[in-house]
Amino acid sequence: MANYAGWEWGATEAFDSSYARGEATPFSLQGVISGWRCGLSGHRVGDRLEIAIPAELGYGQPASSPNAPSGAWCLLSKSGMR
């Protein structure tokens, strides 16, 4: 479980946010984009992270998620993984 928010690089509003929904989200590392897997590697439960993800490790072209930016750098912020 983790809380997270994702922004397209330079955007002022998140394209996806568990914080906005008011609940942590369950996920496995196999179910996230490559940039998350790389960025989370070696971190511990409870770590707070901000991960800059280049387009080639992001959501693809076209984007694999309906709200995610296609072919753009992303910034993801995560807290409280367990």
Backbone as numpy.savetxt, mean C-alpha at the origin, in Angstrom:
# Nx Ny Nz CAx CAy CAz Cx Cy Cz
-3.30 -8.33 10.06 -4.15 -7.15 10.06 -3.25 -5.92 10.06
-3.67 -4.93 9.32 -2.90 -3.68 9.27 -3.81 -2.54 8.83
-3.47 -1.36 9.26 -4.08 -0.16 8.71 -3.12 0.39 7.67
-3.67 0.94 6.61 -2.82 1.46 5.54 -3.57 2.54 4.79
-2.80 3.32 4.05 -3.36 4.29 3.10 -2.42 4.33 1.91
-2.98 4.53 0.72 -2.18 4.60 -0.50 -2.49 5.86 -1.27
-1.44 6.56 -1.68 -1.58 7.78 -2.47 -0.81 7.63 -3.77
-1.35 8.19 -4.83 -0.53 8.35 -6.04 0.46 9.45 -5.73
1.69 9.28 -6.19 2.75 10.26 -5.91 2.27 11.65 -6.29
2.31 12.60 -5.36 1.92 13.98 -5.61 0.45 14.27 -5.35
-0.36 13.25 -5.09 -1.79 13.46 -4.84 -2.02 13.94 -3.41
-3.14 14.59 -3.19 -3.47 15.08 -1.85 -4.47 14.18 -1.12
-5.11 13.27 -1.85 -6.06 12.35 -1.21 -5.68 10.91 -1.52
-5.90 10.03 -0.55 -5.59 8.62 -0.73 -6.56 7.97 -1.72
-6.05 7.05 -2.55 -6.93 6.29 -3.44 -7.54 5.11 -2.72
-6.94 4.71 -1.59 -7.48 3.62 -0.78 -6.99 3.81 0.64
-7.84 3.55 1.64 -7.44 3.77 3.02 -8.29 2.96 3.98
-7.64 2.08 4.74 -8.37 1.37 5.79 -8.68 2.33 6.94
-7.85 3.36 7.11 -8.13 4.38 8.14 -9.48 5.04 7.87
-9.74 5.39 6.61 -11.01 6.04 6.25 -12.20 5.11 6.47
-11.99 3.81 6.29 -13.06 2.84 6.52 -13.25 2.53 8.00
-12.26 2.93 8.83 -12.37 2.74 10.26 -12.05 1.34 10.75
-11.35 0.55 9.95 -10.99 -0.79 10.41 -9.73 -1.30 9.72
-8.94 -2.05 10.48 -7.75 -2.68 9.91 -8.18 -3.72 8.89
-7.27 -4.03 7.97 -7.58 -4.95 6.88 -6.70 -6.20 6.98
-7.32 -7.38 6.89 -6.51 -8.60 6.86 -5.91 -8.80 5.47
-4.67 -9.23 5.38 -4.08 -9.55 4.09 -2.86 -10.45 4.30
-2.47 -11.12 3.24 -1.23 -11.89 3.26 -0.27 -11.24 2.29
1.01 -11.47 2.46 1.99 -10.87 1.57 1.86 -11.37 0.14
1.27 -12.54 -0.06 1.05 -13.04 -1.41 -0.07 -12.28 -2.11
-0.91 -11.57 -1.36 -2.04 -10.86 -1.93 -1.83 -9.38 -2.16
-0.58 -8.91 -2.05 -0.31 -7.48 -2.21 0.66 -7.25 -3.37
0.79 -6.01 -3.80 1.69 -5.67 -4.91 3.16 -5.93 -4.50
4.00 -6.10 -5.48 5.42 -6.40 -5.25 6.10 -5.35 -4.37
5.74 -4.09 -4.56 6.34 -3.02 -3.76 6.07 -3.17 -2.28
4.90 -3.65 -1.92 4.59 -3.90 -0.51 5.43 -5.05 0.01
5.52 -6.14 -0.76 6.32 -7.29 -0.31 7.76 -6.88 -0.08
8.33 -6.11 -0.99 9.72 -5.64 -0.83 9.84 -4.71 0.37
8.93 -3.79 0.51 8.98 -2.79 1.58 8.73 -3.36 2.96
7.92 -4.39 3.06 7.61 -4.98 4.36 8.62 -6.02 4.80
9.43 -6.50 3.89 10.41 -7.53 4.19 11.34 -7.08 5.31
11.45 -7.89 6.34 12.36 -7.61 7.44 11.80 -6.72 8.53
10.59 -6.22 8.36 10.00 -5.38 9.40 9.20 -6.22 10.38
9.00 -5.68 11.57 8.33 -6.41 12.64 6.91 -5.93 12.86
6.15 -6.76 13.57 4.79 -6.40 13.98 4.84 -5.08 14.73
3.95 -4.17 14.37 3.88 -2.88 15.04 4.70 -1.78 14.39
5.60 -2.13 13.47 6.39 -1.09 12.79 5.47 -0.18 11.99
5.81 1.10 11.96 5.12 2.06 11.10 6.04 2.32 9.92
5.48 2.27 8.72 6.29 2.42 7.51 5.65 3.38 6.53
6.47 4.06 5.78 6.05 4.76 4.57 6.93 4.24 3.47
6.32 3.71 2.42 7.05 3.03 1.35 6.77 3.74 0.03
7.83 4.23 -0.62 7.70 4.79 -1.96 7.85 3.63 -2.95
6.85 3.44 -3.80 6.82 2.29 -4.70 6.86 2.76 -6.15
7.91 2.37 -6.88 7.97 2.74 -8.30 6.90 2.01 -9.10
6.54 2.57 -10.22 5.45 2.03 -11.04 5.64 0.55 -11.37
6.88 0.13 -11.64 7.09 -1.28 -12.04 6.85 -2.27 -10.89
6.80 -1.79 -9.64 6.49 -2.65 -8.50 5.10 -2.35 -7.94
4.34 -1.52 -8.68 3.03 -1.08 -8.21 1.87 -1.85 -8.80
0.89 -1.13 -9.28 -0.39 -1.72 -9.67 -0.48 -2.11 -11.14
0.53 -1.81 -11.93 0.53 -2.25 -13.32 -0.18 -1.30 -14.26
-0.22 -1.70 -15.52 -0.81 -0.88 -16.58 -1.67 -1.79 -17.46
-2.96 -1.77 -17.41 -3.81 -0.95 -16.53 -3.74 -1.44 -15.09
-4.17 -0.60 -14.16 -4.10 -0.92 -12.73 -4.88 -2.18 -12.40
-4.31 -2.98 -11.51 -4.94 -4.23 -11.10 -6.04 -4.03 -10.06
-6.16 -2.83 -9.53 -7.18 -2.50 -8.54 -7.98 -1.30 -9.06
-9.31 -1.30 -8.91 -10.12 -0.25 -9.53 -9.80 1.17 -9.08
-9.36 1.38 -7.86 -9.07 2.72 -7.36 -7.60 3.10 -7.47
-6.75 2.15 -7.79 -5.31 2.38 -7.80 -4.87 3.11 -9.06
-3.80 3.91 -8.93 -3.27 4.62 -10.11 -2.57 3.67 -11.05
-2.83 3.80 -12.32 -2.23 2.97 -13.35 -0.88 3.52 -13.76
0.17 2.72 -13.64 1.49 3.11 -14.12 2.11 4.28 -13.39
1.77 4.52 -12.13 2.30 5.67 -11.39 3.06 5.23 -10.15
3.97 6.07 -9.70 4.61 5.86 -8.40 3.55 6.01 -7.32
3.68 5.24 -6.24 2.73 5.30 -5.12 3.49 5.49 -3.81
2.82 6.05 -2.85 3.32 6.13 -1.49 2.33 5.39 -0.61
2.80 4.37 0.11 1.93 3.61 1.00 2.41 3.81 2.44
1.46 4.01 3.32 1.73 4.17 4.73 1.04 3.03 5.47
1.76 2.32 6.35 1.23 1.16 7.02 1.55 1.21 8.49
0.63 0.72 9.31 0.89 0.60 10.74 0.21 -0.64 11.29
0.79 -1.20 12.33 0.15 -2.23 13.13 -0.07 -3.59 12.52
0.81 -4.09 11.70 0.61 -5.41 11.12 0.74 -6.49 12.18
-0.19 -7.44 12.13 -0.07 -8.61 13.03 -0.50 -9.85 12.31
